[in-house]
């Protein structure tokens, strides 16, 4: 050995001591004979005594894990063939008790024969099972975490301090590909791309977690809402080494929140309607009743008679509209009846003409001899108003033609297949509302009947109109279809099944010959106009009438002469006591007295409660002259003499 050999170079015997102290298992192998030796530490690593180990290539070969053998042999052969003097490999060896241990195997050729072929290979084995287990556990936990994040639909991106993406899950890769170039979805690739709004940049700067909500438009035209958050990753010394950004789709959450908000609005409308319904219907009662009394004084062929008739018709529609709002807020069903739609549609169009500018031309093709449908007139009115209003909105900037048609149609199996009607074959009445506006994109035509979906600007609509129309038509057993082309217009076709026409049999006395009488009726209402109206109406039918606006005075009068009256008509809502309380006190004095209770609206009373309280009839204001006449006569005739 040269004299300039470093003095600190370990001698072979000292090197052997150092290797043993390291806890490594030592081995050597004669490459040409395949025989070798191992030390005690190597044997103990696998659970053997040294004398139990057959130090040969066959022993090693038979104990390498089958899944690792090809990889381990490939690396070993680089040395055996002389291509390399060293090798390193990780694989599993079977222990004496049949378990598997991960081994780090490192070897080096130390001797060659006279022909230059590898002769002796020596090396070490190190047990790395614990490290492998930790790594596998970490991988498993990461996979579990990624699975949870992916199941939630969250996109995940990890970026280093240079904004280089070092990991991105499949959800974010897919989302990023679908929204290429969109700041809301794409992670930055380097510092030069970063703008002031970058959350990762913010968390790198201050070490805090940052969140924000953002939105974009999906390819099918839907609004997509995302919640983006960025969190710093720190090392053991607290230095920020990377950042994690998650992108969560919160569209459904936003939709549910919006639906809740709209439902609360509807509930508020219902509460408001309930609060004003009594007073509003009292006002309608006066308008309706006096219009009828005036109309009785006019010839039927006069213009004034027709004017009064319009007042009566509008009052009836107003009453039904309030009732519909109340029913909608209480989720109660509407009472359907056989209808001919022609007059309802024409009446709705008259109202629309007054509110729609003259740049929109009306075109009607309404057949007069259409079939009968089972429907609610106010809901039909609502359908017309919604569809026509939507048509107007599509043309308000450019003008155009609003067309309304009504006809009988026969739907057969061919129509169901070709048009895509979701109704059984049969006879239907078809209502068509069309416009010459901008049309509706085909991508969103399937969405327009969804609740709260709207293409209108903020503040111009809730997206409930077509959803309500769709729900009403479906409840009738019908369907609605749409045909639209961009810049050519849109047409809605409403199919409502026909039903048997109502009976044409009339009252023997004729529709204008109302039942009359001469009994004595006591009328009680705190509204003086209503008291006077009912008094005039009943007097016109031949009855004797006493009218009082005070519950206390009513009890005084009735107590003084309980047999003087044949019938009592009382309001439900009054200042000092309700109609139910007044009726209870009156019935305590005279149990057989028939009572009719009138109400504009009250949560405290319905027909069942009224009947249980001994009341013969419940009337909802406004009450027509005909309805009052029949109710009074029927109640009197059914009372014991």
PDB file of C-alpha atoms in Angstrom, residues 208-404:
ATOM      1  CA  UNK A 208     -53.604  31.963   6.692  1.00  0.00           C
ATOM      2  CA  UNK A 209     -56.464  29.943   5.180  1.00  0.00           C
ATOM      3  CA  UNK A 210     -58.402  31.874   2.529  1.00  0.00           C
ATOM      4  CA  UNK A 211     -61.824  31.165   1.009  1.00  0.00           C
ATOM      5  CA  UNK A 212     -64.135  32.697  -1.534  1.00  0.00           C
ATOM      6  CA  UNK A 213     -67.180  31.842  -3.648  1.00  0.00           C
ATOM      7  CA  UNK A 214     -67.175  32.286  -7.397  1.00  0.00           C
ATOM      8  CA  UNK A 215     -69.370  31.391 -10.359  1.00  0.00           C
ATOM      9  CA  UNK A 216     -69.301  30.583 -14.070  1.00  0.00           C
ATOM     10  CA  UNK A 217     -71.579  29.263 -16.806  1.00  0.00           C
ATOM     11  CA  UNK A 218     -71.611  25.561 -17.685  1.00  0.00           C
ATOM     12  CA  UNK A 219     -71.692  24.400 -21.338  1.00  0.00           C
ATOM     13  CA  UNK A 220     -75.435  23.666 -21.010  1.00  0.00           C
ATOM     14  CA  UNK A 221     -76.162  27.198 -19.806  1.00  0.00           C
ATOM     15  CA  UNK A 222     -76.475  26.526 -16.085  1.00  0.00           C
ATOM     16  CA  UNK A 223     -75.009  28.775 -13.409  1.00  0.00           C
ATOM     17  CA  UNK A 224     -72.199  26.933 -11.591  1.00  0.00           C
ATOM     18  CA  UNK A 225     -71.160  28.098  -8.120  1.00  0.00           C
ATOM     19  CA  UNK A 226     -67.847  27.114  -6.572  1.00  0.00           C
ATOM     20  CA  UNK A 227     -66.269  27.493  -3.140  1.00  0.00           C
ATOM     21  CA  UNK A 228     -62.477  27.828  -3.438  1.00  0.00           C
ATOM     22  CA  UNK A 229     -60.185  27.529  -0.409  1.00  0.00           C
ATOM     23  CA  UNK A 230     -56.415  27.608  -0.041  1.00  0.00           C
ATOM     24  CA  UNK A 231     -54.378  26.390   2.954  1.00  0.00           C
ATOM     25  CA  UNK A 232     -50.601  26.539   3.589  1.00  0.00           C
ATOM     26  CA  UNK A 233     -48.495  23.424   4.208  1.00  0.00           C
ATOM     27  CA  UNK A 234     -45.720  23.954   6.757  1.00  0.00           C
ATOM     28  CA  UNK A 235     -42.646  21.962   7.699  1.00  0.00           C
ATOM     29  CA  UNK A 236     -41.582  21.100  11.253  1.00  0.00           C
ATOM     30  CA  UNK A 237     -39.983  24.529  11.656  1.00  0.00           C
ATOM     31  CA  UNK A 238     -43.177  26.305  10.583  1.00  0.00           C
ATOM     32  CA  UNK A 239     -41.918  27.338   7.156  1.00  0.00           C
ATOM     33  CA  UNK A 240     -44.491  27.344   4.349  1.00  0.00           C
ATOM     34  CA  UNK A 241     -43.339  24.819   1.760  1.00  0.00           C
ATOM     35  CA  UNK A 242     -46.498  24.345  -0.338  1.00  0.00           C
ATOM     36  CA  UNK A 243     -50.184  25.163  -0.577  1.00  0.00           C
ATOM     37  CA  UNK A 244     -53.338  23.103  -0.989  1.00  0.00           C
ATOM     38  CA  UNK A 245     -56.255  24.491  -2.969  1.00  0.00           C
ATOM     39  CA  UNK A 246     -59.667  22.797  -2.966  1.00  0.00           C
ATOM     40  CA  UNK A 247     -62.541  23.642  -5.302  1.00  0.00           C
ATOM     41  CA  UNK A 248     -65.981  22.508  -4.177  1.00  0.00           C
ATOM     42  CA  UNK A 249     -69.117  22.638  -6.327  1.00  0.00           C
ATOM     43  CA  UNK A 250     -71.760  24.350  -4.165  1.00  0.00           C
ATOM     44  CA  UNK A 251     -74.338  24.794  -6.941  1.00  0.00           C
ATOM     45  CA  UNK A 252     -76.820  22.433  -5.278  1.00  0.00           C
ATOM     46  CA  UNK A 253     -76.352  24.153  -1.929  1.00  0.00           C
ATOM     47  CA  UNK A 254     -76.960  27.524  -3.557  1.00  0.00           C
ATOM     48  CA  UNK A 255     -80.028  26.153  -5.327  1.00  0.00           C
ATOM     49  CA  UNK A 256     -81.451  24.756  -2.080  1.00  0.00           C
ATOM     50  CA  UNK A 257     -80.768  28.046  -0.303  1.00  0.00           C
ATOM     51  CA  UNK A 258     -82.527  29.901  -3.112  1.00  0.00           C
ATOM     52  CA  UNK A 259     -85.449  27.470  -2.979  1.00  0.00           C
ATOM     53  CA  UNK A 260     -85.698  27.975   0.774  1.00  0.00           C
ATOM     54  CA  UNK A 261     -85.665  31.741   0.280  1.00  0.00           C
ATOM     55  CA  UNK A 262     -88.369  31.531  -2.385  1.00  0.00           C
ATOM     56  CA  UNK A 263     -90.425  29.151  -0.216  1.00  0.00           C
ATOM     57  CA  UNK A 264     -90.186  31.651   2.631  1.00  0.00           C
ATOM     58  CA  UNK A 265     -91.371  34.361   0.259  1.00  0.00           C
ATOM     59  CA  UNK A 266     -94.330  32.219  -0.744  1.00  0.00           C
ATOM     60  CA  UNK A 267     -95.104  31.527   2.892  1.00  0.00           C
ATOM     61  CA  UNK A 268     -94.919  35.258   3.583  1.00  0.00           C
ATOM     62  CA  UNK A 269     -97.296  35.881   0.684  1.00  0.00           C
ATOM     63  CA  UNK A 270     -99.670  33.288   2.126  1.00  0.00           C
ATOM     64  CA  UNK A 271     -99.473  34.889   5.571  1.00  0.00           C
ATOM     65  CA  UNK A 272    -100.014  38.328   4.088  1.00  0.00           C
ATOM     66  CA  UNK A 273    -102.915  37.070   1.988  1.00  0.00           C
ATOM     67  CA  UNK A 274    -104.479  35.485   5.052  1.00  0.00           C
ATOM     68  CA  UNK A 275    -104.076  38.719   6.957  1.00  0.00           C
ATOM     69  CA  UNK A 276    -105.770  40.872   4.325  1.00  0.00           C
ATOM     70  CA  UNK A 277    -108.206  38.285   2.915  1.00  0.00           C
ATOM     71  CA  UNK A 278    -110.972  39.063   5.395  1.00  0.00           C
ATOM     72  CA  UNK A 279    -110.912  42.818   4.799  1.00  0.00           C
ATOM     73  CA  UNK A 280    -110.337  42.419   1.071  1.00  0.00           C
ATOM     74  CA  UNK A 281    -113.241  40.003   0.645  1.00  0.00           C
ATOM     75  CA  UNK A 282    -115.476  42.295   2.694  1.00  0.00           C
ATOM     76  CA  UNK A 283    -114.686  45.093   0.236  1.00  0.00           C
ATOM     77  CA  UNK A 284    -115.334  42.751  -2.686  1.00  0.00           C
ATOM     78  CA  UNK A 285    -118.617  41.707  -1.081  1.00  0.00           C
ATOM     79  CA  UNK A 286    -119.834  45.302  -1.120  1.00  0.00           C
ATOM     80  CA  UNK A 287    -118.691  45.884  -4.718  1.00  0.00           C
ATOM     81  CA  UNK A 288    -120.095  42.559  -5.884  1.00  0.00           C
ATOM     82  CA  UNK A 289    -123.384  42.851  -4.018  1.00  0.00           C
ATOM     83  CA  UNK A 290    -124.261  46.398  -5.002  1.00  0.00           C
ATOM     84  CA  UNK A 291    -123.247  45.695  -8.622  1.00  0.00           C
ATOM     85  CA  UNK A 292    -125.799  42.872  -8.620  1.00  0.00           C
ATOM     86  CA  UNK A 293    -128.492  45.084  -7.079  1.00  0.00           C
ATOM     87  CA  UNK A 294    -127.863  47.820  -9.643  1.00  0.00           C
ATOM     88  CA  UNK A 295    -127.859  45.270 -12.459  1.00  0.00           C
ATOM     89  CA  UNK A 296    -131.331  44.113 -11.396  1.00  0.00           C
ATOM     90  CA  UNK A 297    -132.624  47.588 -12.210  1.00  0.00           C
ATOM     91  CA  UNK A 298    -131.208  47.569 -15.750  1.00  0.00           C
ATOM     92  CA  UNK A 299    -132.465  45.958 -18.970  1.00  0.00           C
ATOM     93  CA  UNK A 300    -130.281  43.021 -20.059  1.00  0.00           C
ATOM     94  CA  UNK A 301    -129.691  44.430 -23.506  1.00  0.00           C
ATOM     95  CA  UNK A 302    -128.298  47.729 -22.186  1.00  0.00           C
ATOM     96  CA  UNK A 303    -124.647  48.752 -22.169  1.00  0.00           C
ATOM     97  CA  UNK A 304    -124.844  49.561 -18.447  1.00  0.00           C
ATOM     98  CA  UNK A 305    -126.017  46.020 -17.689  1.00  0.00           C
ATOM     99  CA  UNK A 306    -122.910  44.675 -19.469  1.00  0.00           C
ATOM    100  CA  UNK A 307    -120.700  47.111 -17.549  1.00  0.00           C
ATOM    101  CA  UNK A 308    -122.152  45.899 -14.257  1.00  0.00           C
ATOM    102  CA  UNK A 309    -121.584  42.355 -15.441  1.00  0.00           C
ATOM    103  CA  UNK A 310    -117.884  43.112 -15.937  1.00  0.00           C
ATOM    104  CA  UNK A 311    -117.676  44.426 -12.352  1.00  0.00           C
ATOM    105  CA  UNK A 312    -119.322  41.238 -11.067  1.00  0.00           C
ATOM    106  CA  UNK A 313    -117.006  39.050 -13.168  1.00  0.00           C
ATOM    107  CA  UNK A 314    -113.879  40.902 -11.987  1.00  0.00           C
ATOM    108  CA  UNK A 315    -115.003  40.639  -8.355  1.00  0.00           C
ATOM    109  CA  UNK A 316    -115.480  36.893  -8.750  1.00  0.00           C
ATOM    110  CA  UNK A 317    -112.012  36.556 -10.290  1.00  0.00           C
ATOM    111  CA  UNK A 318    -110.491  38.601  -7.456  1.00  0.00           C
ATOM    112  CA  UNK A 319    -112.140  36.353  -4.893  1.00  0.00           C
ATOM    113  CA  UNK A 320    -110.833  33.227  -6.652  1.00  0.00           C
ATOM    114  CA  UNK A 321    -107.359  34.710  -6.914  1.00  0.00           C
ATOM    115  CA  UNK A 322    -107.184  35.346  -3.166  1.00  0.00           C
ATOM    116  CA  UNK A 323    -108.494  31.834  -2.571  1.00  0.00           C
ATOM    117  CA  UNK A 324    -105.840  30.403  -4.879  1.00  0.00           C
ATOM    118  CA  UNK A 325    -103.019  32.207  -3.055  1.00  0.00           C
ATOM    119  CA  UNK A 326    -104.371  30.926   0.253  1.00  0.00           C
ATOM    120  CA  UNK A 327    -104.699  27.387  -1.093  1.00  0.00           C
ATOM    121  CA  UNK A 328    -101.194  27.506  -2.577  1.00  0.00           C
ATOM    122  CA  UNK A 329     -99.642  28.663   0.687  1.00  0.00           C
ATOM    123  CA  UNK A 330    -101.506  25.941   2.592  1.00  0.00           C
ATOM    124  CA  UNK A 331    -100.718  23.339  -0.125  1.00  0.00           C
ATOM    125  CA  UNK A 332    -104.400  22.495  -0.375  1.00  0.00           C
ATOM    126  CA  UNK A 333    -105.966  21.125  -3.524  1.00  0.00           C
ATOM    127  CA  UNK A 334    -108.245  23.217  -5.713  1.00  0.00           C
ATOM    128  CA  UNK A 335    -111.783  22.176  -6.558  1.00  0.00           C
ATOM    129  CA  UNK A 336    -111.914  21.343 -10.264  1.00  0.00           C
ATOM    130  CA  UNK A 337    -115.066  21.705 -12.333  1.00  0.00           C
ATOM    131  CA  UNK A 338    -116.069  21.210 -15.983  1.00  0.00           C
ATOM    132  CA  UNK A 339    -115.101  24.270 -18.038  1.00  0.00           C
ATOM    133  CA  UNK A 340    -115.238  25.586 -21.579  1.00  0.00           C
ATOM    134  CA  UNK A 341    -111.967  27.504 -21.906  1.00  0.00           C
ATOM    135  CA  UNK A 342    -112.982  29.946 -24.642  1.00  0.00           C
ATOM    136  CA  UNK A 343    -114.449  32.691 -22.447  1.00  0.00           C
ATOM    137  CA  UNK A 344    -111.671  32.491 -19.852  1.00  0.00           C
ATOM    138  CA  UNK A 345    -108.990  32.846 -22.508  1.00  0.00           C
ATOM    139  CA  UNK A 346    -110.718  35.764 -24.187  1.00  0.00           C
ATOM    140  CA  UNK A 347    -111.138  37.512 -20.849  1.00  0.00           C
ATOM    141  CA  UNK A 348    -107.436  37.041 -20.020  1.00  0.00           C
ATOM    142  CA  UNK A 349    -106.413  38.407 -23.415  1.00  0.00           C
ATOM    143  CA  UNK A 350    -108.541  41.524 -22.839  1.00  0.00           C
ATOM    144  CA  UNK A 351    -106.602  42.173 -19.636  1.00  0.00           C
ATOM    145  CA  UNK A 352    -103.265  41.561 -21.348  1.00  0.00           C
ATOM    146  CA  UNK A 353    -103.980  43.963 -24.210  1.00  0.00           C
ATOM    147  CA  UNK A 354    -104.255  46.802 -21.700  1.00  0.00           C
ATOM    148  CA  UNK A 355    -100.766  46.152 -20.263  1.00  0.00           C
ATOM    149  CA  UNK A 356     -98.746  45.058 -23.312  1.00  0.00           C
ATOM    150  CA  UNK A 357     -97.439  47.792 -25.666  1.00  0.00           C
ATOM    151  CA  UNK A 358     -98.809  48.167 -29.196  1.00  0.00           C
ATOM    152  CA  UNK A 359     -95.496  46.988 -30.665  1.00  0.00           C
ATOM    153  CA  UNK A 360     -96.776  43.504 -29.809  1.00  0.00           C
ATOM    154  CA  UNK A 361     -99.603  42.434 -32.132  1.00  0.00           C
ATOM    155  CA  UNK A 362    -102.159  39.870 -30.944  1.00  0.00           C
ATOM    156  CA  UNK A 363    -103.238  37.068 -33.242  1.00  0.00           C
ATOM    157  CA  UNK A 364    -106.118  34.857 -32.073  1.00  0.00           C
ATOM    158  CA  UNK A 365    -107.223  31.536 -33.495  1.00  0.00           C
ATOM    159  CA  UNK A 366    -109.662  30.379 -30.835  1.00  0.00           C
ATOM    160  CA  UNK A 367    -112.312  27.854 -31.772  1.00  0.00           C
ATOM    161  CA  UNK A 368    -115.648  28.439 -30.061  1.00  0.00           C
ATOM    162  CA  UNK A 369    -116.826  24.825 -30.072  1.00  0.00           C
ATOM    163  CA  UNK A 370    -114.058  23.250 -28.021  1.00  0.00           C
ATOM    164  CA  UNK A 371    -114.511  20.383 -25.607  1.00  0.00           C
ATOM    165  CA  UNK A 372    -114.996  20.558 -21.852  1.00  0.00           C
ATOM    166  CA  UNK A 373    -112.046  20.163 -19.483  1.00  0.00           C
ATOM    167  CA  UNK A 374    -111.913  19.518 -15.750  1.00  0.00           C
ATOM    168  CA  UNK A 375    -110.000  22.488 -14.372  1.00  0.00           C
ATOM    169  CA  UNK A 376    -109.996  25.507 -12.110  1.00  0.00           C
ATOM    170  CA  UNK A 377    -110.867  28.784 -13.895  1.00  0.00           C
ATOM    171  CA  UNK A 378    -108.404  30.888 -11.905  1.00  0.00           C
ATOM    172  CA  UNK A 379    -105.576  28.464 -12.643  1.00  0.00           C
ATOM    173  CA  UNK A 380    -106.447  28.515 -16.358  1.00  0.00           C
ATOM    174  CA  UNK A 381    -106.351  32.294 -16.171  1.00  0.00           C
ATOM    175  CA  UNK A 382    -102.935  32.046 -14.490  1.00  0.00           C
ATOM    176  CA  UNK A 383    -101.612  29.720 -17.225  1.00  0.00           C
ATOM    177  CA  UNK A 384    -102.632  32.182 -19.959  1.00  0.00           C
ATOM    178  CA  UNK A 385    -101.152  35.157 -18.119  1.00  0.00           C
ATOM    179  CA  UNK A 386     -97.813  33.373 -17.473  1.00  0.00           C
ATOM    180  CA  UNK A 387     -97.339  32.056 -20.999  1.00  0.00           C
ATOM    181  CA  UNK A 388     -98.366  35.320 -22.648  1.00  0.00           C
ATOM    182  CA  UNK A 389     -96.183  37.381 -20.316  1.00  0.00           C
ATOM    183  CA  UNK A 390     -93.179  35.186 -21.186  1.00  0.00           C
ATOM    184  CA  UNK A 391     -93.978  35.640 -24.876  1.00  0.00           C
ATOM    185  CA  UNK A 392     -94.106  39.409 -24.416  1.00  0.00           C
ATOM    186  CA  UNK A 393     -90.726  39.433 -22.632  1.00  0.00           C
ATOM    187  CA  UNK A 394     -89.189  37.609 -25.613  1.00  0.00           C
ATOM    188  CA  UNK A 395     -90.375  40.399 -27.970  1.00  0.00           C
ATOM    189  CA  UNK A 396     -90.421  43.573 -25.895  1.00  0.00           C
ATOM    190  CA  UNK A 397     -87.229  44.990 -27.419  1.00  0.00           C
ATOM    191  CA  UNK A 398     -88.038  44.235 -31.063  1.00  0.00           C
ATOM    192  CA  UNK A 399     -91.840  43.902 -31.150  1.00  0.00           C
ATOM    193  CA  UNK A 400     -93.583  40.969 -32.812  1.00  0.00           C
ATOM    194  CA  UNK A 401     -96.675  38.802 -32.908  1.00  0.00           C
ATOM    195  CA  UNK A 402     -98.184  37.085 -29.871  1.00  0.00           C
ATOM    196  CA  UNK A 403    -100.425  34.282 -31.113  1.00  0.00           C
ATOM    197  CA  UNK A 404    -102.955  32.368 -29.038  1.00  0.00           C
TER     198      UNK A 404
END
